[in-house]
Coordinates of C-alpha atoms in Angstrom, one line a residue:
Chain N
M1 CA 70.9 180.0 -56.2
K2 CA 74.6 179.2 -54.8
S3 CA 73.6 179.6 -51.0
N4 CA 70.8 177.6 -51.8
I5 CA 72.6 174.5 -52.8
F6 CA 75.3 175.5 -49.8
I7 CA 72.7 174.9 -47.2
F8 CA 71.2 172.0 -48.9
S9 CA 74.4 170.5 -48.6
I10 CA 74.4 171.3 -45.0
F11 CA 71.5 169.3 -44.7
L12 CA 72.5 166.6 -46.5
G13 CA 75.5 166.2 -44.9
L14 CA 73.3 166.4 -41.2
F15 CA 71.2 163.6 -42.7
L16 CA 74.4 161.3 -43.6
S17 CA 76.0 161.7 -40.3
V18 CA 72.4 161.1 -38.3
S19 CA 71.4 158.7 -40.2
T20 CA 74.8 156.4 -39.5
S21 CA 74.6 157.5 -35.7
C22 CA 72.4 155.0 -33.9
K23 CA 73.4 152.0 -36.6
K24 CA 74.0 148.2 -34.1
K25 CA 76.3 148.9 -31.6
T26 CA 77.4 144.6 -32.6
T27 CA 81.2 145.8 -33.3
E28 CA 83.7 142.5 -32.3
P29 CA 85.3 143.2 -28.9
T30 CA 88.8 143.7 -29.9
L31 CA 90.9 140.1 -27.8
E32 CA 93.9 142.4 -28.3
P33 CA 94.0 146.0 -27.9
T34 CA 97.1 147.0 -29.2
P35 CA 98.2 150.5 -29.5
L36 CA 101.0 150.0 -31.4
A37 CA 101.9 147.5 -34.3
V38 CA 103.3 144.7 -33.0
E39 CA 105.2 142.8 -35.6
K40 CA 104.1 138.8 -35.8
G41 CA 105.1 136.0 -37.2
I42 CA 103.9 132.4 -37.3
V43 CA 104.4 129.1 -35.7
T44 CA 103.8 125.5 -36.7
I45 CA 103.8 122.4 -34.4
D46 CA 104.5 119.5 -36.4
L47 CA 103.1 116.7 -35.2
S48 CA 104.6 113.1 -36.0
H49 CA 103.7 109.7 -34.6
K50 CA 105.7 107.0 -33.4
W51 CA 105.6 103.5 -31.7
G52 CA 107.4 101.5 -29.4
F53 CA 110.3 102.8 -26.6
T54 CA 113.5 101.1 -28.6
N55 CA 113.5 100.6 -31.9
Q56 CA 110.6 102.9 -32.9
T57 CA 108.5 102.1 -35.4
D58 CA 106.2 105.0 -37.8
F59 CA 102.5 105.2 -35.9
V60 CA 100.6 103.9 -38.8
L61 CA 96.6 103.5 -39.1
G62 CA 95.8 100.3 -40.3
T63 CA 99.0 98.4 -39.7
D64 CA 100.0 95.6 -36.8
L65 CA 101.4 97.0 -33.9
I66 CA 103.2 95.2 -31.4
H67 CA 102.9 97.3 -27.7
P68 CA 106.2 96.9 -25.6
M69 CA 104.6 96.4 -22.2
T70 CA 100.8 95.1 -22.7
N71 CA 102.5 92.3 -25.9
D72 CA 99.1 93.3 -27.4
T73 CA 98.9 93.3 -31.2
L74 CA 96.9 96.2 -31.9
N75 CA 95.9 97.5 -35.2
F76 CA 94.0 101.2 -34.8
T77 CA 91.6 102.4 -37.3
T78 CA 91.2 105.4 -35.5
F79 CA 93.2 107.5 -33.3
K80 CA 92.4 111.5 -32.9
Y81 CA 93.3 113.8 -29.9
Y82 CA 92.8 117.5 -28.9
V83 CA 95.5 119.9 -28.1
S84 CA 94.1 123.3 -27.2
N85 CA 95.1 126.8 -25.0
F86 CA 98.5 127.4 -26.7
K87 CA 100.9 129.9 -24.8
F88 CA 104.1 131.1 -25.3
K89 CA 106.7 132.2 -23.0
K90 CA 109.6 134.4 -23.1
A91 CA 112.6 134.1 -21.4
D92 CA 111.9 137.5 -19.3
G93 CA 108.9 135.9 -17.8
T94 CA 106.3 136.9 -20.2
W95 CA 103.4 135.3 -22.4
Y96 CA 101.2 135.7 -25.5
T97 CA 98.2 133.7 -25.6
Q98 CA 96.7 132.4 -28.5
P99 CA 92.9 133.0 -28.4
E100 CA 91.0 130.2 -30.2
S101 CA 93.5 127.7 -30.6
Y102 CA 92.0 124.3 -30.4
F103 CA 93.3 121.6 -32.5
L104 CA 91.6 117.7 -33.5
V105 CA 94.6 116.1 -34.4
D106 CA 93.2 113.3 -36.5
L107 CA 95.4 110.7 -37.7
S108 CA 93.6 109.9 -40.8
T109 CA 93.8 113.7 -42.4
P110 CA 97.1 114.3 -43.0
S111 CA 96.8 118.2 -42.7
S112 CA 95.2 118.2 -39.2
L113 CA 98.8 116.7 -37.6
V114 CA 100.7 120.4 -38.6
L115 CA 99.3 122.7 -36.2
T116 CA 99.0 126.5 -37.0
I117 CA 99.2 129.6 -34.9
P118 CA 99.1 132.4 -36.8
D119 CA 99.7 136.1 -35.1
V120 CA 102.6 135.3 -32.8
P121 CA 104.9 138.4 -31.6
V122 CA 108.0 138.2 -32.7
G123 CA 110.6 137.3 -30.2
D124 CA 112.7 134.3 -28.5
Y125 CA 110.6 131.9 -26.9
T126 CA 111.7 129.5 -23.8
D127 CA 108.2 126.9 -23.7
V128 CA 105.4 126.6 -25.0
Y129 CA 102.6 125.6 -22.9
Y130 CA 99.5 123.3 -24.3
T131 CA 96.7 121.7 -23.0
M132 CA 95.7 117.9 -23.9
G133 CA 91.6 118.2 -24.1
V134 CA 89.0 120.7 -23.6
D135 CA 89.1 123.4 -20.9
S136 CA 85.7 123.1 -19.1
T137 CA 83.8 126.4 -20.6
R138 CA 83.8 124.6 -23.9
N139 CA 82.4 121.8 -22.4
V140 CA 79.4 123.6 -20.7
S141 CA 78.8 126.8 -23.6
G142 CA 76.6 125.2 -26.2
A143 CA 77.0 124.4 -29.7
Q144 CA 80.2 125.3 -30.6
T145 CA 82.1 125.7 -34.6
G146 CA 85.4 124.9 -35.9
A147 CA 87.5 121.8 -34.3
L148 CA 85.0 121.8 -31.3
A149 CA 81.6 121.3 -33.7
A150 CA 79.6 118.2 -32.9
S151 CA 80.2 117.3 -36.1
N152 CA 83.8 116.2 -35.9
L153 CA 82.0 113.1 -33.8
M154 CA 84.0 113.6 -30.5
F155 CA 81.5 115.1 -28.3
W156 CA 79.5 112.9 -26.0
N157 CA 75.4 113.3 -26.7
W158 CA 73.9 112.3 -23.8
N159 CA 76.9 113.3 -21.1
S160 CA 78.0 116.8 -22.3
G161 CA 81.2 116.7 -22.8
Y162 CA 84.2 116.1 -25.6
V163 CA 85.9 113.2 -25.8
F164 CA 89.3 114.2 -25.7
L165 CA 90.5 111.0 -27.4
K166 CA 89.2 108.6 -29.5
A167 CA 91.4 105.1 -30.1
E168 CA 89.7 102.6 -32.0
G169 CA 90.8 99.2 -34.0
T170 CA 91.2 95.8 -33.6
S171 CA 93.0 92.8 -31.9
V172 CA 93.3 89.5 -31.8
N173 CA 94.1 90.1 -27.9
S174 CA 90.5 92.0 -27.4
S175 CA 87.7 88.8 -26.6
T176 CA 85.1 91.2 -29.2
G177 CA 88.3 91.3 -31.6
T178 CA 87.8 95.2 -31.3
F179 CA 88.9 98.2 -28.7
Q180 CA 87.0 101.3 -28.8
F181 CA 88.6 103.9 -26.2
H182 CA 86.8 107.2 -25.8
L183 CA 88.4 109.2 -23.1
G184 CA 87.4 112.5 -22.1
G185 CA 86.2 114.2 -18.6
F186 CA 86.4 117.6 -17.2
S187 CA 85.2 118.0 -13.9
G188 CA 85.4 117.1 -10.2
A189 CA 87.4 113.3 -9.8
N190 CA 86.6 112.8 -13.5
N191 CA 88.6 115.7 -14.8
L192 CA 91.6 114.9 -17.2
L193 CA 92.5 118.1 -18.7
T194 CA 96.8 118.3 -18.4
E195 CA 99.0 121.1 -19.3
K196 CA 102.1 119.9 -21.0
Y197 CA 105.1 122.3 -22.7
I198 CA 108.1 122.1 -24.8
N199 CA 110.8 123.5 -23.1
F200 CA 113.7 124.9 -25.8
S201 CA 116.1 125.2 -23.0
N202 CA 119.3 127.1 -24.5
N203 CA 118.0 126.8 -27.9
S204 CA 114.7 129.1 -27.8
L205 CA 112.3 129.1 -30.3
T206 CA 112.7 132.9 -32.3
V207 CA 110.0 134.2 -34.4
S208 CA 110.5 136.9 -37.0
A209 CA 108.3 138.7 -38.8
N210 CA 106.2 137.4 -41.3
H211 CA 107.8 134.2 -41.4
T212 CA 106.8 130.9 -40.2
S213 CA 108.7 129.0 -37.3
T214 CA 108.1 125.4 -37.0
A215 CA 108.9 123.0 -34.2
F216 CA 109.1 119.4 -34.8
L217 CA 107.5 116.7 -32.3
Q218 CA 106.8 113.3 -31.3
V219 CA 104.4 111.6 -30.4
N220 CA 104.0 108.2 -28.8
P221 CA 100.5 106.6 -28.2
G222 CA 102.2 103.4 -26.6
W223 CA 101.7 105.9 -23.2
L224 CA 98.5 105.6 -23.4
W225 CA 98.9 101.4 -21.9
H226 CA 101.3 102.7 -19.2
S227 CA 98.9 102.3 -16.2
A228 CA 96.1 100.6 -18.7
P229 CA 95.8 96.8 -19.0
S230 CA 96.0 94.4 -21.7
V231 CA 93.0 94.9 -24.1
S232 CA 92.6 91.3 -22.9
V233 CA 91.6 92.7 -19.6
L234 CA 89.7 96.3 -20.9
N235 CA 88.6 97.0 -24.8
M236 CA 86.5 99.7 -23.8
I237 CA 85.9 103.0 -22.6
H238 CA 82.9 105.3 -23.5
M239 CA 82.6 107.6 -20.3
P240 CA 84.2 109.5 -17.9
G241 CA 85.5 107.6 -15.2
T242 CA 88.4 105.6 -13.4
D243 CA 89.3 103.4 -16.3
A244 CA 89.1 107.0 -18.6
A245 CA 91.4 108.7 -16.8
T246 CA 93.7 105.6 -16.2
M247 CA 94.2 105.5 -19.7
A248 CA 94.7 109.3 -20.6
L249 CA 96.6 110.2 -17.9
G250 CA 98.7 107.8 -19.0
F251 CA 99.3 109.6 -22.2
Y252 CA 98.9 113.0 -21.1
T253 CA 101.0 112.9 -17.6
N254 CA 104.5 110.7 -18.8
N255 CA 106.9 112.0 -21.9
S256 CA 104.5 111.0 -24.6
I257 CA 105.1 114.2 -26.2
I258 CA 109.1 114.9 -27.0
L259 CA 110.4 117.6 -28.8
D260 CA 112.9 116.7 -32.2
H261 CA 114.2 119.7 -33.6
I262 CA 113.0 123.2 -34.5
V263 CA 113.7 124.9 -38.3
E264 CA 113.4 128.5 -37.7
Chain K
M1 CA 60.4 178.3 -44.4
K2 CA 60.5 175.3 -47.3
V3 CA 64.4 175.1 -46.5
F4 CA 63.6 174.1 -42.8
S5 CA 61.2 171.6 -43.4
L6 CA 63.0 170.0 -45.9
F7 CA 65.3 169.8 -43.4
F8 CA 63.0 168.5 -40.7
C9 CA 61.7 166.1 -42.9
L10 CA 65.2 164.5 -44.1
V11 CA 66.6 164.6 -39.8
L12 CA 62.9 162.3 -39.1
L13 CA 63.9 159.7 -42.4
A14 CA 67.6 159.5 -41.4
S15 CA 66.8 158.7 -37.9
F16 CA 64.3 156.1 -38.7
L17 CA 66.3 154.3 -41.2
A18 CA 68.9 154.6 -38.6
C19 CA 67.4 153.0 -36.0
K20 CA 64.8 150.5 -37.6
K21 CA 67.4 147.6 -37.1
D22 CA 67.7 147.8 -33.5
E23 CA 63.9 146.7 -33.3
L24 CA 64.9 142.9 -33.5
V25 CA 67.8 143.1 -31.2
I26 CA 66.7 141.5 -27.7
K27 CA 65.9 143.8 -25.1
P28 CA 65.8 144.0 -21.4
Y29 CA 62.3 143.9 -20.3
V30 CA 59.8 146.4 -20.8
E31 CA 55.8 147.3 -20.7
E32 CA 54.9 148.0 -24.1
E33 CA 54.7 144.7 -26.3
T34 CA 57.2 143.9 -28.2
W35 CA 58.1 140.8 -30.0
G36 CA 61.5 138.7 -28.2
F37 CA 62.4 137.3 -25.0
K38 CA 61.6 138.8 -21.8
I39 CA 62.0 137.4 -18.2
P40 CA 58.6 137.6 -16.9
S41 CA 58.5 139.4 -13.4
T42 CA 58.3 137.0 -10.8
F43 CA 60.9 134.6 -12.8
P44 CA 64.9 135.1 -11.8
Q45 CA 67.5 135.6 -14.5
P46 CA 67.6 133.1 -17.5
D47 CA 70.7 130.6 -17.5
Y48 CA 70.4 130.5 -21.4
K49 CA 71.7 134.3 -22.5
F50 CA 71.9 133.5 -26.7
E51 CA 75.5 134.4 -26.3
N52 CA 76.8 134.4 -29.9
N53 CA 73.3 133.7 -30.8
E54 CA 71.5 137.0 -31.2
Q55 CA 67.8 136.4 -30.9
T56 CA 66.1 137.7 -34.1
R57 CA 62.8 137.1 -35.7
L58 CA 64.1 135.7 -39.0
R59 CA 66.1 132.6 -36.5
F60 CA 62.9 131.7 -34.1
E61 CA 61.5 131.1 -37.5
L62 CA 63.8 129.3 -38.8
G63 CA 63.9 127.3 -35.4
R64 CA 60.4 126.9 -35.7
L65 CA 60.2 125.1 -39.0
L66 CA 63.3 123.2 -37.9
F67 CA 61.4 122.1 -34.5
Y68 CA 58.3 121.2 -36.9
D69 CA 60.5 119.4 -40.2
P70 CA 60.6 115.3 -39.9
I71 CA 63.7 116.2 -42.4
L72 CA 65.4 115.8 -38.9
S73 CA 64.7 112.1 -38.9
L74 CA 66.7 109.1 -40.0
N75 CA 64.0 108.0 -42.4
N76 CA 62.1 111.8 -42.8
T77 CA 59.2 110.5 -40.7
I78 CA 59.6 112.1 -37.2
S79 CA 59.9 115.7 -36.3
C80 CA 60.4 117.5 -32.6
A81 CA 56.5 118.2 -32.4
S82 CA 55.9 114.5 -33.0
C83 CA 56.6 113.8 -29.4
H84 CA 56.7 117.6 -28.2
A85 CA 52.7 118.8 -29.3
Q86 CA 51.7 122.4 -28.5
E87 CA 47.9 120.8 -27.5
H88 CA 49.6 118.4 -25.3
G89 CA 51.9 121.3 -23.6
F90 CA 54.8 120.3 -25.6
A91 CA 54.6 117.0 -24.4
D92 CA 54.0 113.8 -26.0
H93 CA 49.9 113.0 -26.9
N94 CA 49.4 111.0 -23.4
V95 CA 51.2 108.0 -24.3
A96 CA 53.5 106.8 -21.7
M97 CA 56.5 106.1 -24.1
S98 CA 57.0 107.7 -27.1
T99 CA 57.3 106.4 -30.6
G100 CA 60.5 106.7 -32.6
I101 CA 61.8 105.8 -36.0
N102 CA 60.4 102.2 -37.5
G103 CA 57.7 102.3 -34.4
V104 CA 60.8 101.6 -32.1
Q105 CA 59.4 103.0 -28.6
T106 CA 61.4 104.7 -26.4
T107 CA 62.7 104.2 -22.8
R108 CA 61.6 107.3 -20.8
N109 CA 58.1 109.7 -20.7
A110 CA 59.1 112.6 -23.0
P111 CA 58.7 115.6 -20.6
S112 CA 56.5 118.7 -21.3
L113 CA 58.7 121.7 -22.8
S114 CA 57.7 125.0 -21.2
N115 CA 60.6 128.0 -19.7
L116 CA 63.8 125.7 -21.4
A117 CA 66.1 129.0 -20.8
W118 CA 66.0 128.8 -17.2
Y119 CA 66.9 125.0 -17.5
P120 CA 70.9 124.5 -15.5
N121 CA 70.2 120.9 -18.0
F122 CA 68.2 118.6 -19.2
M123 CA 66.9 115.8 -19.4
W124 CA 65.3 112.6 -16.7
D125 CA 69.3 112.3 -16.0
G126 CA 70.4 115.4 -15.8
G127 CA 73.2 114.1 -18.9
V128 CA 72.7 117.3 -21.0
N129 CA 74.4 120.9 -19.9
H130 CA 73.1 123.3 -22.5
L131 CA 70.1 124.2 -24.1
E132 CA 71.7 124.1 -27.3
V133 CA 73.5 120.8 -27.5
Q134 CA 70.3 119.1 -25.9
P135 CA 69.1 118.4 -29.2
L136 CA 71.7 115.9 -30.5
V137 CA 70.3 113.1 -27.9
P138 CA 66.9 112.7 -30.0
L139 CA 68.4 113.6 -32.8
T140 CA 70.6 110.8 -33.0
N141 CA 69.2 108.6 -30.4
P142 CA 68.4 105.7 -32.3
L143 CA 65.3 104.7 -30.7
E144 CA 64.0 108.3 -31.3
M145 CA 65.1 110.1 -34.2
G146 CA 67.8 108.3 -35.2
E147 CA 69.8 109.8 -37.6
S148 CA 73.6 111.5 -37.6
I149 CA 74.9 114.8 -37.4
L150 CA 76.3 114.8 -40.8
G151 CA 73.4 113.2 -42.2
I152 CA 71.2 115.6 -41.3
L153 CA 73.5 118.3 -42.7
S154 CA 73.8 116.7 -45.9
K155 CA 70.2 116.8 -46.6
L156 CA 69.8 120.6 -45.1
N157 CA 72.9 121.4 -47.0
A158 CA 71.4 120.0 -49.9
S159 CA 68.0 121.9 -50.1
S160 CA 68.4 125.3 -51.4
F161 CA 65.0 126.1 -49.1
Y162 CA 67.0 125.7 -46.3
K163 CA 70.5 127.3 -47.4
N164 CA 68.1 130.4 -48.3
K165 CA 66.4 130.6 -45.0
F166 CA 70.2 129.9 -43.2
K167 CA 71.7 132.5 -45.3
E168 CA 68.7 135.2 -43.9
A169 CA 68.9 134.5 -40.4
Y170 CA 72.6 133.3 -39.4
D171 CA 74.3 135.3 -43.1
V172 CA 76.4 131.7 -43.6
D173 CA 76.5 129.6 -46.9
V174 CA 77.3 126.6 -45.4
I175 CA 74.5 125.1 -43.0
T176 CA 76.5 123.9 -39.1
D177 CA 75.6 121.8 -36.9
Q178 CA 76.4 124.8 -34.7
K179 CA 73.7 126.9 -36.5
L180 CA 71.6 124.9 -36.6
L181 CA 71.6 123.7 -33.0
Q182 CA 71.7 127.9 -32.2
A183 CA 67.9 128.1 -34.3
I184 CA 67.0 125.2 -32.4
A185 CA 67.4 127.1 -29.0
Q186 CA 66.0 130.4 -30.7
Y187 CA 62.8 128.2 -31.0
T188 CA 62.6 126.2 -27.7
S189 CA 64.0 129.3 -25.5
M190 CA 60.9 131.2 -26.5
L191 CA 58.0 128.7 -24.8
I192 CA 57.7 130.5 -22.0
S193 CA 54.9 129.4 -19.4
A194 CA 54.4 132.4 -17.0
N195 CA 50.4 133.3 -17.6
T196 CA 48.8 130.8 -16.1
K197 CA 45.7 130.9 -13.7
Y198 CA 48.0 130.8 -11.1
D199 CA 50.4 133.7 -12.5
Q200 CA 47.4 135.8 -12.9
Y201 CA 46.1 134.8 -9.4
I202 CA 49.9 136.1 -8.2
A203 CA 49.8 139.5 -9.9
G204 CA 46.1 139.8 -8.5
K205 CA 44.4 140.2 -11.5
V206 CA 42.2 136.8 -11.2
D207 CA 40.8 135.4 -8.0
F208 CA 40.8 131.7 -7.5
T209 CA 38.3 129.4 -6.3
T210 CA 37.9 128.4 -2.5
S211 CA 39.4 125.1 -3.3
E212 CA 42.2 126.3 -5.3
K213 CA 43.1 128.7 -3.0
N214 CA 42.9 125.5 -0.3
G215 CA 44.8 123.4 -2.8
L216 CA 47.3 126.5 -2.8
T217 CA 48.3 126.2 0.2
L218 CA 48.6 122.8 0.9
F219 CA 51.0 122.8 -2.1
R220 CA 53.4 125.5 -0.7
N221 CA 53.3 123.3 2.6
N222 CA 54.2 120.4 1.1
C223 CA 55.3 120.2 -2.1
V224 CA 57.5 123.5 -3.2
A225 CA 60.7 121.9 -1.3
C226 CA 60.9 120.4 -4.8
H227 CA 58.5 121.7 -6.6
T228 CA 59.3 125.2 -6.0
E229 CA 57.8 128.2 -7.4
P230 CA 57.3 129.9 -9.9
L231 CA 59.2 127.3 -12.0
F232 CA 58.0 124.6 -9.9
T233 CA 61.0 122.4 -9.9
D234 CA 64.8 123.2 -8.2
F235 CA 65.7 120.9 -10.7
S236 CA 67.5 118.6 -8.7
Y237 CA 67.7 114.9 -8.6
R238 CA 65.3 112.9 -6.4
N239 CA 64.6 109.2 -6.0
I240 CA 61.2 109.4 -4.8
G241 CA 60.6 105.6 -4.0
L242 CA 58.6 104.4 -6.9
D243 CA 60.1 100.8 -6.7
T244 CA 63.1 99.1 -6.2
I245 CA 63.6 97.4 -9.6
S246 CA 63.4 99.2 -12.7
E247 CA 66.3 98.6 -15.1
D248 CA 66.3 102.5 -15.7
L249 CA 69.0 103.8 -12.9
G250 CA 68.5 107.1 -13.9
R251 CA 71.3 109.9 -12.5
E252 CA 73.4 106.9 -11.6
L253 CA 73.9 106.6 -15.7
I254 CA 75.6 109.8 -15.9
T255 CA 77.7 110.4 -12.3
Q256 CA 78.0 106.4 -11.5
N257 CA 77.6 107.4 -8.1
P258 CA 75.2 104.8 -6.7
T259 CA 74.1 107.2 -4.2
D260 CA 72.3 108.7 -7.7
R261 CA 70.2 105.4 -7.7
R262 CA 67.0 105.7 -9.9
K263 CA 67.1 109.9 -9.1
F264 CA 65.8 111.7 -11.5
K265 CA 65.1 115.4 -12.2
V266 CA 62.3 117.1 -10.1
P267 CA 59.8 118.3 -13.6
S268 CA 57.7 121.2 -13.6
L269 CA 54.8 121.2 -12.6
R270 CA 53.6 123.9 -15.5
N271 CA 50.9 122.4 -17.7
V272 CA 50.8 119.0 -15.6
A273 CA 46.8 118.8 -16.0
I274 CA 47.0 118.1 -19.5
T275 CA 50.3 116.6 -19.5
Y276 CA 49.7 112.6 -18.2
P277 CA 51.0 110.1 -18.0
Y278 CA 53.2 111.1 -15.0
M279 CA 56.5 110.0 -13.9
H280 CA 59.7 109.6 -16.2
D281 CA 58.2 106.1 -17.7
G282 CA 54.8 107.0 -17.8
R283 CA 53.4 104.9 -15.6
Y284 CA 50.5 107.2 -13.7
F285 CA 48.4 108.2 -16.0
T286 CA 45.9 110.7 -13.5
L287 CA 47.1 113.4 -10.8
S288 CA 44.9 111.2 -8.5
I289 CA 46.1 108.0 -8.6
L290 CA 49.8 110.3 -9.2
L291 CA 49.0 112.0 -5.5
D292 CA 48.3 108.1 -4.4
R293 CA 51.6 106.7 -4.8
H294 CA 53.8 109.9 -4.6
I295 CA 52.7 111.9 -1.6
N296 CA 50.9 108.7 0.1
G297 CA 52.9 105.6 -0.9
A298 CA 56.7 106.5 -1.9
L299 CA 58.4 102.9 -1.2
D300 CA 61.5 103.3 1.6
T301 CA 64.4 102.2 -1.1
E302 CA 68.1 103.1 0.2
S303 CA 68.3 106.5 -2.0
T304 CA 64.2 107.6 -1.1
D305 CA 63.7 110.9 -0.5
P306 CA 63.4 111.6 3.4
F307 CA 61.5 114.2 2.6
L308 CA 59.0 112.6 0.7
L309 CA 58.8 109.7 3.9
S310 CA 58.4 112.2 6.0
V311 CA 55.0 114.1 4.2
S312 CA 51.9 113.2 5.9
P313 CA 49.1 111.2 3.8
L314 CA 46.7 113.8 1.9
S315 CA 43.2 113.3 2.8
P316 CA 40.7 112.7 -0.2
T317 CA 39.5 116.2 0.1
E318 CA 43.3 117.6 0.6
K319 CA 43.8 115.2 -2.8
L320 CA 41.0 117.0 -4.4
E321 CA 42.6 120.5 -3.5
I322 CA 45.7 119.8 -5.2
I323 CA 44.5 119.3 -8.1
E324 CA 42.1 121.8 -8.2
F325 CA 45.2 124.5 -7.7
L326 CA 47.2 121.8 -10.2
K327 CA 44.9 122.7 -13.1
T328 CA 45.4 125.9 -12.3
L329 CA 48.7 126.1 -13.5
T330 CA 47.7 125.0 -17.5
D331 CA 48.9 127.7 -19.5
F332 CA 46.3 127.8 -22.3
Y333 CA 48.6 131.0 -23.7
L334 CA 51.2 128.7 -24.5
I335 CA 49.4 125.9 -25.7
G336 CA 47.2 128.2 -28.3
D337 CA 50.1 130.8 -29.7
P338 CA 50.0 131.0 -33.1
Q339 CA 53.3 131.9 -33.0
F340 CA 54.7 128.3 -31.7
S341 CA 52.4 126.2 -34.1
Q342 CA 53.1 124.1 -37.0
P343 CA 54.5 126.7 -39.8

């Protein structure tokens, strides 16, 4: 009897092992195959938006703001833009690249103004690189989710591609009383993708285990009109092209995003 | 002995339990008839690869439900199938311009749908770059279904029926636009046309009549530069010299390049005999008129494709033979397949 039970338990063992042996092989590929546990911390990027070059004021939706170069009075109802692909650089030249880092900054949603980058390996970082806009791959890869979902209404349905930046509002200087700038473009002459970086110079950003380090940045949307004309001349952009490039690159390529301070 | 038979049964049962789930996973083409996306032997590799959207029967059936459900339009009156009817080769019901919500008229002819998984881009002007995001255009165009993405998601999420279906198919508690679009792609990618009389002739299974054979020869001498076999399009954009006055600038609207003026995507000719009227605006109702104007009468506009201007005119007999050949491109299997019909 005992031996029967013994044999039976062997068969039961066999049964279990075979029945689990050819399960679906759809385990998610691990992005970072790290054999050794690396200690990690969190980095947050805290964005505050300012207006004006001297005598700066806070950039607030629904208030009249006078542009220092065009002298237009602009009252923004919408200001949204994509920031993506965060990369962290150490003094020794090594990099940490954050996978799936896509953020839609939306001035009407305060929580979107703090970008959280989890799982950054501990260490001292000299620079943080990031991209203004959404990389070309994600513009051509079908239905996306999260910050890139079409339901965020930052996707051109009829001419596939992301609106990288949306600025809308009213202005007495515009012939229609309004302005609507939908800026984007990821390929060829219309490619607006711009990599920017924050340099911490001597004062590197230290990431410690299970701790949050924060970089406080100031963003100045006024740079959109660095080369673009007054809204009395141009009050609407709805597709990639020269106008979109002039306006977006004014904001993307200049000193529009600056480091204020860091808290570690 | 008893013990051994018990052992045998257990192992058999175990392997059955273990492998049952794999049946729904997309597999490379095999000869036996199993359900799923298969690449026809004469076709190239498809553009759509089910990335992040593994094919399952549940997802396909969900996509099919959505394709036929007017809930996706603003006033719940129009579905995808309203203008893409199976019995018409997934084109509209032989009208030049389709009718959107509240009776508004669209500005272009609803194209026939087949072999979409092989398309690098979509729409007459090629503005859409991926199968999954194509439905965003008709869903949100005020002249078509006129709904907003947020409106659709709110209706679907208020429906316990759809919440259950999406839960079964995608294991999600909240329906997102990504899952909605992926489900529709599960259905549209399966609309494969590869079993027409032409395909059977190429496979050596049936013979052509003399007219059909002559038509194929003429077709290969005159048409395949753009209507390339086996998909019967090369997916390029061309101005075929229809006119110089129509307002629809076609591809130029997307590229803003004046050399793309009034260029439209070369349409596939599969199911061409049953999907009249023709051209982006449905201006020609018969294949005979189409050939007269398209081959024999292209206007020399600034961006007319030079090839069309160099093609020698067809005689009346040649025209009839080409038409006989084009009729062999009707896919009675696709337009009659119950798995694609209204659920």
